[in-house]
Structure formats: structure tokens, C-alpha cells
mmCIF file of C-alpha atoms and ligand atoms in Angstrom:
data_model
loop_
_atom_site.group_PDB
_atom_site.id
_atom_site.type_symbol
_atom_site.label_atom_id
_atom_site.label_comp_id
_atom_site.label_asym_id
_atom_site.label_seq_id
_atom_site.Cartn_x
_atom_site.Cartn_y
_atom_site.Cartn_z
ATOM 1 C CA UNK A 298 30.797 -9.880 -12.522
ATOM 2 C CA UNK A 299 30.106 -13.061 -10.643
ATOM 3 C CA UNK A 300 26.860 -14.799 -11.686
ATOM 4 C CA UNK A 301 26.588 -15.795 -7.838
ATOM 5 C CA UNK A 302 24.939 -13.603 -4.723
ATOM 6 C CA UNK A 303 27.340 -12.971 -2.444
ATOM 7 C CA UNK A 304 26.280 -14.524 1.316
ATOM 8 C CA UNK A 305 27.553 -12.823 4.449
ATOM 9 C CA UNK A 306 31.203 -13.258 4.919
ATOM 10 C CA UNK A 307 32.275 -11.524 8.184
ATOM 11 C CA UNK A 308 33.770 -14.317 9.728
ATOM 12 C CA UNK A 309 34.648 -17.769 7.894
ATOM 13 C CA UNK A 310 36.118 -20.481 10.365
ATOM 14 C CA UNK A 311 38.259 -22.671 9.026
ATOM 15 C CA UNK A 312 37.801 -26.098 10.671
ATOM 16 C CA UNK A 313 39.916 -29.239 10.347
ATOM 17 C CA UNK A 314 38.094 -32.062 8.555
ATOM 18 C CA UNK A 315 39.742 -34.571 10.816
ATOM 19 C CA UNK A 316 39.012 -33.242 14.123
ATOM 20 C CA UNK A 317 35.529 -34.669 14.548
ATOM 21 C CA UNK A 318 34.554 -32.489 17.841
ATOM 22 C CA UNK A 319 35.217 -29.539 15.792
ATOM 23 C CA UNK A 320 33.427 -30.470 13.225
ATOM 24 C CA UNK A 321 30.340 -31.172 15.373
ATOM 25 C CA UNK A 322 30.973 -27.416 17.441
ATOM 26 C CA UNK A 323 31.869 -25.587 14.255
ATOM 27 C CA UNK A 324 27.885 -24.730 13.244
ATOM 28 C CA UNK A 325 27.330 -23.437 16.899
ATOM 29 C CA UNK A 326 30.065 -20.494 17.062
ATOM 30 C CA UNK A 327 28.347 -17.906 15.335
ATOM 31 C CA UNK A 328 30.217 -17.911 12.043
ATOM 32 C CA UNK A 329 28.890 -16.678 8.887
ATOM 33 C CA UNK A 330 30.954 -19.814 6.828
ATOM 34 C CA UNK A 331 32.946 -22.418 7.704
ATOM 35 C CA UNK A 332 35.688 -23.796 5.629
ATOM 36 C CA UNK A 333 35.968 -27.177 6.027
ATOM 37 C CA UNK A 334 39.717 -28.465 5.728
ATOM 38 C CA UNK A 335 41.001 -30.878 3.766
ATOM 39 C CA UNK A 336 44.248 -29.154 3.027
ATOM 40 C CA UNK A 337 47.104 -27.716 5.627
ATOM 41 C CA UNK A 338 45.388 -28.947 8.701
ATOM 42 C CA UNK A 339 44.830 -32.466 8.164
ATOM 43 C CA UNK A 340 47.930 -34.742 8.315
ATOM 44 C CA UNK A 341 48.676 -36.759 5.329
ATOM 45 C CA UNK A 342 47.264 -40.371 6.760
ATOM 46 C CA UNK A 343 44.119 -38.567 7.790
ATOM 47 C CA UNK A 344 43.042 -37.146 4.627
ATOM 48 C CA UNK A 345 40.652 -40.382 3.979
ATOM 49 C CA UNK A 346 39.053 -40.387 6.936
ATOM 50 C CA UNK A 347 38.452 -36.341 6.729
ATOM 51 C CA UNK A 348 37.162 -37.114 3.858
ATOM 52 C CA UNK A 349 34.286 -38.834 5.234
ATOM 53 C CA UNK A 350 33.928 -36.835 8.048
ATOM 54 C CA UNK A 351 33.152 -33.713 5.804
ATOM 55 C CA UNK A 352 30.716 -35.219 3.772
ATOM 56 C CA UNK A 353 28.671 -36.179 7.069
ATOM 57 C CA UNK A 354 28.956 -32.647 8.608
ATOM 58 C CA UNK A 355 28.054 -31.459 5.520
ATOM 59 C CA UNK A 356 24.816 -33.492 5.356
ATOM 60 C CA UNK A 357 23.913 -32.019 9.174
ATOM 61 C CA UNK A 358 24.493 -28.220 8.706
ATOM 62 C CA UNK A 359 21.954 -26.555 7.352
ATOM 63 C CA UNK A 360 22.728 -24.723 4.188
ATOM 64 C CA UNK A 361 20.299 -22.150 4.880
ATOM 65 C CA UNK A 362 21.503 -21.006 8.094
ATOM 66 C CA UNK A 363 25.450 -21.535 7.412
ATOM 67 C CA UNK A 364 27.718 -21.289 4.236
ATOM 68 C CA UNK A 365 29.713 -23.969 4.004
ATOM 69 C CA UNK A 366 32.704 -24.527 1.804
ATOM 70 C CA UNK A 367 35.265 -27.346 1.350
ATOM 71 C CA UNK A 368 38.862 -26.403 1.078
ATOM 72 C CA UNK A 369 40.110 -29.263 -1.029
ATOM 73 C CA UNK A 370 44.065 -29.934 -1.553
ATOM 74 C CA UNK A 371 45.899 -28.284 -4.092
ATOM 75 C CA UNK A 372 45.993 -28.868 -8.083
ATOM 76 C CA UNK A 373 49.196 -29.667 -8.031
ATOM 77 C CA UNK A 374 48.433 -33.053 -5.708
ATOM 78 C CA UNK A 375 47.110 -36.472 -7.020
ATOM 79 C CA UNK A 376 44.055 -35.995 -4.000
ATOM 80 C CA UNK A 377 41.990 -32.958 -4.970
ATOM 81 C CA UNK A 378 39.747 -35.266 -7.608
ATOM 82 C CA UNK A 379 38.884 -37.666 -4.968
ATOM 83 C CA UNK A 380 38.264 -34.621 -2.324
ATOM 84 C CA UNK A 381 35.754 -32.907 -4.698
ATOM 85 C CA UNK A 382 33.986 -36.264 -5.631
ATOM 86 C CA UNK A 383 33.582 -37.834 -1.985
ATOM 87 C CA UNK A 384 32.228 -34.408 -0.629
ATOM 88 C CA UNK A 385 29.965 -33.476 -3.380
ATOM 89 C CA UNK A 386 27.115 -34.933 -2.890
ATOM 90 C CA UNK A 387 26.804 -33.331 0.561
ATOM 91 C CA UNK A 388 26.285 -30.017 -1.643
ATOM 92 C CA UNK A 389 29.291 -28.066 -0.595
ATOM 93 C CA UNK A 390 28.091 -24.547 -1.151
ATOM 94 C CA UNK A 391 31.345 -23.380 -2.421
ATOM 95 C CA UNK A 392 34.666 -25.289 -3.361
ATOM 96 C CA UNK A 393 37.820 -23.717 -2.164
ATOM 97 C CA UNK A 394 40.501 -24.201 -4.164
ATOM 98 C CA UNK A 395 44.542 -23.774 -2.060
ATOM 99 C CA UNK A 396 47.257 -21.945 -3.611
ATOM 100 C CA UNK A 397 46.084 -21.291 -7.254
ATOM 101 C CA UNK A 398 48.592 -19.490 -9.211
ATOM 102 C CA UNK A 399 47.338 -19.248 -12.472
ATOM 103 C CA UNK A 400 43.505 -19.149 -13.768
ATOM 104 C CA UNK A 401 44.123 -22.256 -15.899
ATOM 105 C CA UNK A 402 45.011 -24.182 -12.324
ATOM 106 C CA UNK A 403 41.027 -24.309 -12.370
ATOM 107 C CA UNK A 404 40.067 -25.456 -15.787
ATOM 108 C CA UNK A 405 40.214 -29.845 -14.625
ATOM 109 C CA UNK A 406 38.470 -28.797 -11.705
ATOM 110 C CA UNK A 407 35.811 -27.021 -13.581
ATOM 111 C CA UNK A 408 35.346 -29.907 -15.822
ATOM 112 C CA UNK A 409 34.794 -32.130 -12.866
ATOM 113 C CA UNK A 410 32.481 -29.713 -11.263
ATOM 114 C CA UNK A 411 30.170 -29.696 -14.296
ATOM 115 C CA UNK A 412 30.413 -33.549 -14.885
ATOM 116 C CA UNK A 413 28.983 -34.053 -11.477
ATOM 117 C CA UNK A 414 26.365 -31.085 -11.365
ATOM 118 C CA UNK A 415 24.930 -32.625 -14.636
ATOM 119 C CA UNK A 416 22.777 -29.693 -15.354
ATOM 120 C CA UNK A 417 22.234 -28.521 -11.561
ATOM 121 C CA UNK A 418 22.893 -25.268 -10.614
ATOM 122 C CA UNK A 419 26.853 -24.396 -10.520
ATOM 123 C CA UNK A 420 29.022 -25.092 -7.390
ATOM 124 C CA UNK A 421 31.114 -21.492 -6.775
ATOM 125 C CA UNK A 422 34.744 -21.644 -6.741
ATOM 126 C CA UNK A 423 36.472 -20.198 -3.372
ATOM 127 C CA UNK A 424 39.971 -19.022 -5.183
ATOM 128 C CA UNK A 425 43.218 -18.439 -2.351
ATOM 129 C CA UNK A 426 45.959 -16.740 -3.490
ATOM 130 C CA UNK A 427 48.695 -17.322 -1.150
ATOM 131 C CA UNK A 428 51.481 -17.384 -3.641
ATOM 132 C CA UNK A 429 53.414 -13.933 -5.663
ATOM 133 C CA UNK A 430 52.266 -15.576 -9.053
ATOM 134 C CA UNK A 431 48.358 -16.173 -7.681
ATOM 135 C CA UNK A 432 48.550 -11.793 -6.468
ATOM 136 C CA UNK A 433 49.810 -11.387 -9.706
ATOM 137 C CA UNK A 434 47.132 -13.639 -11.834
ATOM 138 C CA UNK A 435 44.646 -12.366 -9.247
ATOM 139 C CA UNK A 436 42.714 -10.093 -11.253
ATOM 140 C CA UNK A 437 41.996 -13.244 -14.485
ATOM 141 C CA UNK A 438 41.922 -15.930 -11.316
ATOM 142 C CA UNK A 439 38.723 -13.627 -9.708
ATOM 143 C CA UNK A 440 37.402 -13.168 -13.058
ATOM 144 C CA UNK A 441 36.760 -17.020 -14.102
ATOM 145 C CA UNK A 442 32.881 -17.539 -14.084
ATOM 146 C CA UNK A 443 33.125 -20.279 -11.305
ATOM 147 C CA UNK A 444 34.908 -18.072 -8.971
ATOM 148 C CA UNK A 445 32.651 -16.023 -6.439
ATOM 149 C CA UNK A 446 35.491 -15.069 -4.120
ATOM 150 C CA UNK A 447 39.008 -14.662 -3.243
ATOM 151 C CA UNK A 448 40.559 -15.902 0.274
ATOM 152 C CA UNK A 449 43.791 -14.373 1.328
ATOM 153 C CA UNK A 450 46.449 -17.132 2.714
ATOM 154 C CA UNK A 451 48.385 -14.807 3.737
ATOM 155 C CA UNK A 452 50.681 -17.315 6.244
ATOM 156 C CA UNK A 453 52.142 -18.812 3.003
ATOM 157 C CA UNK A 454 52.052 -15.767 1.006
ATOM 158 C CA UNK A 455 54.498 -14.544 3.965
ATOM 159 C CA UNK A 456 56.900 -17.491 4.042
ATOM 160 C CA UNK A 457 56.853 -17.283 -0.285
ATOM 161 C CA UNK A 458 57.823 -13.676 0.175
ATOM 162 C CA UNK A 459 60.122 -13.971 2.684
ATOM 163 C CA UNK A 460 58.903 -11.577 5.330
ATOM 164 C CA UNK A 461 58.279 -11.384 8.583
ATOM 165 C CA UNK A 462 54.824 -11.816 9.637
ATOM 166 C CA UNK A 463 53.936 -8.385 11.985
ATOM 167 C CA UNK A 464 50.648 -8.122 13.232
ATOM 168 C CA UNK A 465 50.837 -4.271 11.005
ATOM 169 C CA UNK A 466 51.216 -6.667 7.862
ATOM 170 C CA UNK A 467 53.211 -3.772 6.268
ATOM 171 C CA UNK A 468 55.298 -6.264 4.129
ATOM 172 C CA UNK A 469 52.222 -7.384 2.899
ATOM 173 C CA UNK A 470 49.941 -4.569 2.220
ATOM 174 C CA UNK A 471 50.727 -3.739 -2.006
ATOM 175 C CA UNK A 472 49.480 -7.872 -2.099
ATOM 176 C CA UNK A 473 46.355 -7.532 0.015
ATOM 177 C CA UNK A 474 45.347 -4.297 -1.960
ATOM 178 C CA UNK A 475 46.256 -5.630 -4.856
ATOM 179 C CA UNK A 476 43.662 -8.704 -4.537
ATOM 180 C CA UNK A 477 41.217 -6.259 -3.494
ATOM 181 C CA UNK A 478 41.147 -4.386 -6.671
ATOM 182 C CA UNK A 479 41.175 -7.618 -8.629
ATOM 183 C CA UNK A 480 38.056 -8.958 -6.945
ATOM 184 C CA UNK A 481 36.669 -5.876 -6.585
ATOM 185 C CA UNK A 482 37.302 -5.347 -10.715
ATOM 186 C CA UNK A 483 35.785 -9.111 -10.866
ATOM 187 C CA UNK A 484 32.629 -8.676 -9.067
ATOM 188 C CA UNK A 485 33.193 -10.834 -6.406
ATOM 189 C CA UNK A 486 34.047 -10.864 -2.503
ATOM 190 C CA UNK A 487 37.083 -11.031 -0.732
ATOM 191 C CA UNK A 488 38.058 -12.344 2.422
ATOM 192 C CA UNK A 489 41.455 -11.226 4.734
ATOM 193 C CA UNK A 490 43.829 -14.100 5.955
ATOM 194 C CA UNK A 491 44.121 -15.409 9.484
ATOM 195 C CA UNK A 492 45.527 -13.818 12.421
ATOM 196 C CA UNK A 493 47.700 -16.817 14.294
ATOM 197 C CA UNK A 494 47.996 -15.551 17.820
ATOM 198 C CA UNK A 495 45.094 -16.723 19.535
ATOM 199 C CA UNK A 496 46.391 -15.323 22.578
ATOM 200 C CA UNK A 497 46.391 -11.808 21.202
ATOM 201 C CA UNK A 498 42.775 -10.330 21.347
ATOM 202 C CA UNK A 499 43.715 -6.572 20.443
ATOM 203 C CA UNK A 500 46.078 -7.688 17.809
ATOM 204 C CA UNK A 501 42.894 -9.639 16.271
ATOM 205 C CA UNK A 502 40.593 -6.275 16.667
ATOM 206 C CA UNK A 503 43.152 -4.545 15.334
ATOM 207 C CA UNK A 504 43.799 -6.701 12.323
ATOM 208 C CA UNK A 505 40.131 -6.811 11.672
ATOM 209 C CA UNK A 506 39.461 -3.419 11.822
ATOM 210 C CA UNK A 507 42.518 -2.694 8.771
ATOM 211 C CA UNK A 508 40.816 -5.648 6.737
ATOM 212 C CA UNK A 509 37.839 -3.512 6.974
ATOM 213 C CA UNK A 510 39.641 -0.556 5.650
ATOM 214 C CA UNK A 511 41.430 -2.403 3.057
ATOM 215 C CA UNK A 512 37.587 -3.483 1.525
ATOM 216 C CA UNK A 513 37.798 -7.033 2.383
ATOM 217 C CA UNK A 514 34.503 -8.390 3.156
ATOM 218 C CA UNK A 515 35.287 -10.677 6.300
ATOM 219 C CA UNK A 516 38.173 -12.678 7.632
ATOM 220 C CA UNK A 517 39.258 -16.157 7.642
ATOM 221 C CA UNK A 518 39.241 -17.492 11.174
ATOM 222 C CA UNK A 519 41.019 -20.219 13.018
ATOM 223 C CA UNK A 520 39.600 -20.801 16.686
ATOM 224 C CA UNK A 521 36.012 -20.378 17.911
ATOM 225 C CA UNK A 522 37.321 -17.284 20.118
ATOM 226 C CA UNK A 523 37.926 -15.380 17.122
ATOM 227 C CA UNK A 524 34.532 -15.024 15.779
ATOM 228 C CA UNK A 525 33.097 -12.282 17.548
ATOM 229 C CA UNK A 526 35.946 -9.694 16.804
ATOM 230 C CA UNK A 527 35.513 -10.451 12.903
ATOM 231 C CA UNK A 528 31.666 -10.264 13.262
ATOM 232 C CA UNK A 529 31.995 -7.041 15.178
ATOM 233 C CA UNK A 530 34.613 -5.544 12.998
ATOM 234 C CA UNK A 531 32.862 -6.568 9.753
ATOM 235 C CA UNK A 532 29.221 -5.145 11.095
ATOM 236 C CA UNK A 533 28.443 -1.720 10.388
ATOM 237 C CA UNK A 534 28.361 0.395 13.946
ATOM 238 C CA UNK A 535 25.933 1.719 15.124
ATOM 239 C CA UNK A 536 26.752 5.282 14.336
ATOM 240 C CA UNK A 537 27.482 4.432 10.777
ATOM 241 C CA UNK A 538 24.082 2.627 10.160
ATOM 242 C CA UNK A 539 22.179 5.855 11.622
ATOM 243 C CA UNK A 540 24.436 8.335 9.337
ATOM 244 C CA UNK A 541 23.568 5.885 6.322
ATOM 245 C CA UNK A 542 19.834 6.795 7.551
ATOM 246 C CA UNK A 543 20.531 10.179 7.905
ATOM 247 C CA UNK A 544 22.083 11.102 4.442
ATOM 248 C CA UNK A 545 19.759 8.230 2.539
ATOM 249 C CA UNK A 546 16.561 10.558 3.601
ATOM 250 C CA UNK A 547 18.185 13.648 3.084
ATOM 251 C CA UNK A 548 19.730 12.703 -0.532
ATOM 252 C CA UNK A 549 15.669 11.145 -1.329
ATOM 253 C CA UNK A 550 14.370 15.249 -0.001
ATOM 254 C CA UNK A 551 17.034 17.027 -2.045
ATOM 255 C CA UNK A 552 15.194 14.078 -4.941
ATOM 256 C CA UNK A 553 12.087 15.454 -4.290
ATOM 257 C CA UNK A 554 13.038 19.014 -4.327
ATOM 258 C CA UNK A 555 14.294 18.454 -7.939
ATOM 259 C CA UNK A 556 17.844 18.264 -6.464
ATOM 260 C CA UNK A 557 20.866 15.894 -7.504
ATOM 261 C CA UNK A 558 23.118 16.491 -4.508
ATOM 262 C CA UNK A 559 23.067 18.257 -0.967
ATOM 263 C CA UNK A 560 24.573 18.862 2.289
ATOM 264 C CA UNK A 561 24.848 16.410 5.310
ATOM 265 C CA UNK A 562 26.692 17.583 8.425
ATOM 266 C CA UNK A 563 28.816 20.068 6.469
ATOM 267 C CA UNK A 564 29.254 17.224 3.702
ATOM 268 C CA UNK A 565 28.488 16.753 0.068
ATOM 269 C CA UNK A 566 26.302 13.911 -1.009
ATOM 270 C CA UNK A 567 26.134 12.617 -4.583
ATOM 271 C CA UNK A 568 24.214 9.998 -5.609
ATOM 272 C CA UNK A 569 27.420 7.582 -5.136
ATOM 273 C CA UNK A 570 27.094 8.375 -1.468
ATOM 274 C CA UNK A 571 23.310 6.912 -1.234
ATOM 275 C CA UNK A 572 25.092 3.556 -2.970
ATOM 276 C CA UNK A 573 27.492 3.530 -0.471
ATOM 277 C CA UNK A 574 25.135 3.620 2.264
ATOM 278 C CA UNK A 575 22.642 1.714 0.861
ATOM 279 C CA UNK A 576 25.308 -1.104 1.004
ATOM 280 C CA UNK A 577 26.217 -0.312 4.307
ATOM 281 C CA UNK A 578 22.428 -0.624 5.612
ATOM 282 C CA UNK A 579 21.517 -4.094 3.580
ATOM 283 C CA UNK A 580 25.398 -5.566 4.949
ATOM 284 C CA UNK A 581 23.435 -4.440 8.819
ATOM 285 C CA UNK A 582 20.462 -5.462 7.925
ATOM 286 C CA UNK A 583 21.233 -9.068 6.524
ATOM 287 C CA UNK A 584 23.803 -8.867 9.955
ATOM 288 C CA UNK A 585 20.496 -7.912 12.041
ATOM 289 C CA UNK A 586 18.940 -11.230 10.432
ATOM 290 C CA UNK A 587 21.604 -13.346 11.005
ATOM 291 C CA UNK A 588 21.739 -12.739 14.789
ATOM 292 C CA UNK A 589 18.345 -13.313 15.602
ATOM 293 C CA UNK A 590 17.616 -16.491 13.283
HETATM 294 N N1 LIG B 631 36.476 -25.006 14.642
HETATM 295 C C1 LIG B 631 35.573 -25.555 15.499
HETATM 296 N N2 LIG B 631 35.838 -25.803 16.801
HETATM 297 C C2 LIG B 631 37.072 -25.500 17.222
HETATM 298 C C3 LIG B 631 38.049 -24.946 16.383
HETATM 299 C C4 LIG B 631 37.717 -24.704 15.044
HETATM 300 N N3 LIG B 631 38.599 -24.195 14.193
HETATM 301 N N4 LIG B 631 39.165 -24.740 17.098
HETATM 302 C C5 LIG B 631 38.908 -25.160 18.344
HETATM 303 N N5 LIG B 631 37.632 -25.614 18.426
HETATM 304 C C6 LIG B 631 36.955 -26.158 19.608
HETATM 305 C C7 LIG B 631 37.771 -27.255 20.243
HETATM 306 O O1 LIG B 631 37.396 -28.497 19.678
HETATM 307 C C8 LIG B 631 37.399 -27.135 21.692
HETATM 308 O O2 LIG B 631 36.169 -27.783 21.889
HETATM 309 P P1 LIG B 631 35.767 -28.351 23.358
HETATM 310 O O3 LIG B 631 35.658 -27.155 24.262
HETATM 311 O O4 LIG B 631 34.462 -29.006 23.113
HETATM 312 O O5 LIG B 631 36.873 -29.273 23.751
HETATM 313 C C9 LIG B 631 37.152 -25.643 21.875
HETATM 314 O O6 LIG B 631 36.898 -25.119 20.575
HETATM 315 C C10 LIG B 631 38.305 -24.917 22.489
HETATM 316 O O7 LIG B 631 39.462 -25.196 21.739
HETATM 317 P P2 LIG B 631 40.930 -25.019 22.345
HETATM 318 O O8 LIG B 631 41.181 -26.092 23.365
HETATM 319 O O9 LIG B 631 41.078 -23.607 22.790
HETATM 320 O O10 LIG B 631 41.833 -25.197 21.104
HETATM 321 P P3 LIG B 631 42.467 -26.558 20.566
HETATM 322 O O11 LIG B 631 43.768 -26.750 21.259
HETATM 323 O O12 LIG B 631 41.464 -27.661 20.619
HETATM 324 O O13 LIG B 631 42.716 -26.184 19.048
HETATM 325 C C11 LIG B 631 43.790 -25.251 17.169
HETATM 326 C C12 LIG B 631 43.593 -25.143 18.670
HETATM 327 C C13 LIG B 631 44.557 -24.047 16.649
HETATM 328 C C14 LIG B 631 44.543 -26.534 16.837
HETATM 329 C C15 LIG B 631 42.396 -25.290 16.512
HETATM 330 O O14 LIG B 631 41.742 -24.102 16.874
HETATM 331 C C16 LIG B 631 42.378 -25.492 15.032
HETATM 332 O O15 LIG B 631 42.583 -26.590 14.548
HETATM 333 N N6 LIG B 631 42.057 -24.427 14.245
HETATM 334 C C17 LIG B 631 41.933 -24.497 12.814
HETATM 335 C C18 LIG B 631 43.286 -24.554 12.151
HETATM 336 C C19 LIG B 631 43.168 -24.613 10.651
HETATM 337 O O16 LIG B 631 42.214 -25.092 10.115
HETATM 338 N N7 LIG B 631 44.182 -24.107 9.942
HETATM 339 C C20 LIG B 631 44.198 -24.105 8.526
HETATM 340 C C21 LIG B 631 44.007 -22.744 7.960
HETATM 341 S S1 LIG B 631 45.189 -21.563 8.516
HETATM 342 MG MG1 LIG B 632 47.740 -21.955 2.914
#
């Protein structure tokens, strides 16, 4: 079980570390995190100058309002050390960590991580499997102690695979409920891939809406105008947060009649059921929070 509380995760924009107006819009769209990119996004004679840019964007968002995480580049390149150490000391509030395939990918970077914490409280690992190996080591990758949550590349878990990418993501569903069970075994969240086709509004509701049903807990985002359909997808509805209300007080009379279980609407309710919905109402409520801070 993750050591770390898991933030709000309905939407988490992914924002080039090299395009500087982007940087400067990114804490104004109404995402719940932003991953700042130093990885696929930023061409190879930027990475430097992202570099920088991060570190000063991460010293103007507020952590409090905004979770902000820094998608380094990959273990297997000679920049990830000098990623994590120029953007540290902006306190990154997570480190995501590109295509890991194995839990022992982590290990160097956990050894830098605690060299430059020097006793502070622990920087969370952001794990993305994108690879058949990483789906496959998902469950030991979700359970290292650093890691607080998986993020689904799913573009380059595609291409590995060899599939096509449909919006229905049938190719790809036995890996995306795979990594749910893993992080859900683990203790920690999970967030969905992206959905490219900016043009395609429906096909993002849509794709939301069966990230919800898989379990994930939000979805990676690429463009401002994709925010509101993860937020609304992720949110409990309306009609959901009143039935959690609903079968919460009439599970607590059935407790006060001496009861374990009753009826709602024709429906049994166990104790399991008040969990459920007790989730359900803190997710809206910390939602509810959210939109009017
Ligand atoms: N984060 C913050 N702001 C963003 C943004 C993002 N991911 N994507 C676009 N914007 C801003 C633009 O800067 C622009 O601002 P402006 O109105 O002040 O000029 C505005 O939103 C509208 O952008 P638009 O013109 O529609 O798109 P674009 O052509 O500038 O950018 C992309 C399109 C796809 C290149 C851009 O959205 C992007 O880089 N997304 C992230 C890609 C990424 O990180 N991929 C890696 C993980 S898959
Ligand atoms: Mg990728």
C-alpha cells in the first residue's frame, strides 16, 4: 500500500517543458495535475533549456492548488540524472518516470531521490508502463515504496504491440486491466493514456467514460480543450452522489436497528456497498472543493 495520499487525478495535462506559453497557461485550465515534459515532447536540442523552464514554472504554481509532476527522460538515456537534479529543488510533487520495464529500472533513481531529499519527506514516483515487459512487471513496478501511481502510455504501448490504435482500444484492453489490478493490488492510483484526436470531442467522452469503467482514476491529457471531458467523466454525477446518500443513511438505519444489511431500491446493501459510496462521496466532495477554490 502506498505510504502517499492520493491527490485528485481526473485530469493530468501533460505540458511540454519547452513551450514557454504553455507552461505559463498550463495552471489556468482547470487540471487536477500537470505533467511537465521533459521526455517525448521536447526535441533533443531543447532539453536544456526545458530544463530551466520547468524548474521556474515549478517555483510559480502553487503546490497547494495544483499537483505537479516532472516527466523526466527515460533510464535507459544519459539525461534523466541531470533532469531530476536541475528540477528538484522546485519541489516536483511527483517524479514521473517514461517507459519503465522492470522495477529495478527505479533503484539509481531512488538513490538519487534520497541523496537529494537528505532526510525530507520522500518525492513519489509517477511509474508509465508503455511497454509489454512494464504490463507484465506492473504489479512489482506499482508495488515499489516510491511509486504512488501508474500512468498508462498507451501511444507506445500500441506501436510496441503492433496494433492499431481505435478509439474502442479493444487491442488494448487485457493491458489496461491488467495495470489496473496491479495498482489496484499495490495501493496506488492509476491514470488512462491520452486520446490523440483533438478534433474528436465524442471520441474523448467516450474514451473517458470506459477509463472510468475500467477503475482508472483520471486521464492523461494533451490540449487545454480536453480537460473538461476528463473532469466531467471522472466526477461522480449527480445521480450517483444522491444514491451514495441514499443507501449511506439507509445502511447507518438498518445499523441502528441492529441490522448488517438491507434493501435500497429493490437492492441489497452490505457493508462493502457503504465503502463504495463513501468513496464515491469524498472523490465529489474533494471535486466540489476543487471547483470553487
Ligand atoms: N498545456 C498548456 N497549454 C497548452 C497545451 C498544453 N498541453 N496545449 C496547447 N496549449 C495552449 C497553447 O499554447 C495555446 O495558447 P494561446 O491561446 O495562448 O496561444 C492554446 O492552448 C491553444 O492551443 P492550440 O493552438 O489549439 O494548440 P497548439 O497548436 O498550440 O498545440 C499541441 C497543439 C498538440 C502541440 C499541444 O497541445 C501540445 O504540445 N500538447 C502536449 C503534447 C505532449 O506533451 N505530448 C507528450 C505526451 S503524449
Ligand atoms: Mg510515451
Amino acid at each position: 500500500m502506498s505510504e502517499f495520499s492520493s491527490p485528485l487525478l481526473r485530469s493530468v495535462l501533460y505540458v511540454p517543458g519547452s513551450n514557454t506559453k504553455a507552461l505559463a497557461k498550463a495552471p489556468g485550465l482547470g487540471a487536477d495535475a500537470l505533467i511537465l515534459d521533459l521526455e517525448d515532447s521536447v526535441a533533443p536540442e531543447a532539453k536544456v533549456a526545458a530544463r530551466g523552464h520547468i524548474l521556474e514554472a515549478l517555483r510559480q504554481i502553487d503546490h497547494q492548488t495544483l499537483f505537479r509532476t516532472v516527466r523526466i527522460n527515460g533510464m535507459q538515456t544519459d539525461l534523466w540524472r541531470d533532469d531530476v537534479t536541475t528540477v528538484f529543488p522546485g519541489l516536483p510533487d511527483a517524479i514521473t518516470v517514461p517507459k519503465v520495464d522492470h522495477v529495478d529500472d527505479l533503484a539509481e533513481l531512488a538513490r538519487l531521490l534520497d541523496q537529494l531529499e537528505g532526510g525530507q519527506a520522500p518525492c513519489p514516483i509517477w511509474a508509465m508502463i508503455e511497454s509489454p515487459l512494464g504490463v507484465l512487471n506492473a504489479f512489482a513496478i506499482a508495488a515499489h515504496p516510491r511509486v504512488s501511481c501508474l500512468v498508462l502510455g498507451t501511444s507506445d504501448l500500441g506501436e510496441a504491440l503492433g496494433v492499431e490504435a481505435t478509439p474502442e482500444r479493444e487491442s488494448l484492453q487485457y493491458a489496461l486491466q491488467h495495470c489496473v489490478l496491479a495498482a489496484r493490488a499495490a495501493g496506488v492510483a492509476i491514470i488512462d493514456g491520452v486520446f490523440l484526436n483533438l478534433k474528436d470531442a465524442d471520441g474523448m467522452t467516450a474514451q473517458c467514460r470506459q477509463g472510468v469503467r475500467l477503475g482508472f482514476d483520471g486521464k492523461t491529457v494533451i490540449h487545454p480543450n480536453q480537460v473538461v471531458a476528463a473532469n466531467t467523466a471522472f466526477m461522480p454525477a449527480a445521480a450517483a452522489i444522491e444514491r451514495a446518500q441514499r443507501l449511506v443513511a439507509a445502511w447507518q438505519a438498518a445499523r441502528d436497528r441492529g441490522e448488517e444489511i438491507c434493501l435500497l431500491d429493490g437492492r441489497l446493501i452490505e457493508r462493502l456497498h457503504v465503502r463504495q459510496a463513501q468513496r464515491l462521496l469524498d472523490l465529489a466532495q474533494r471535486a466540489a472543493a476543487r471547483q470553487t477554490s
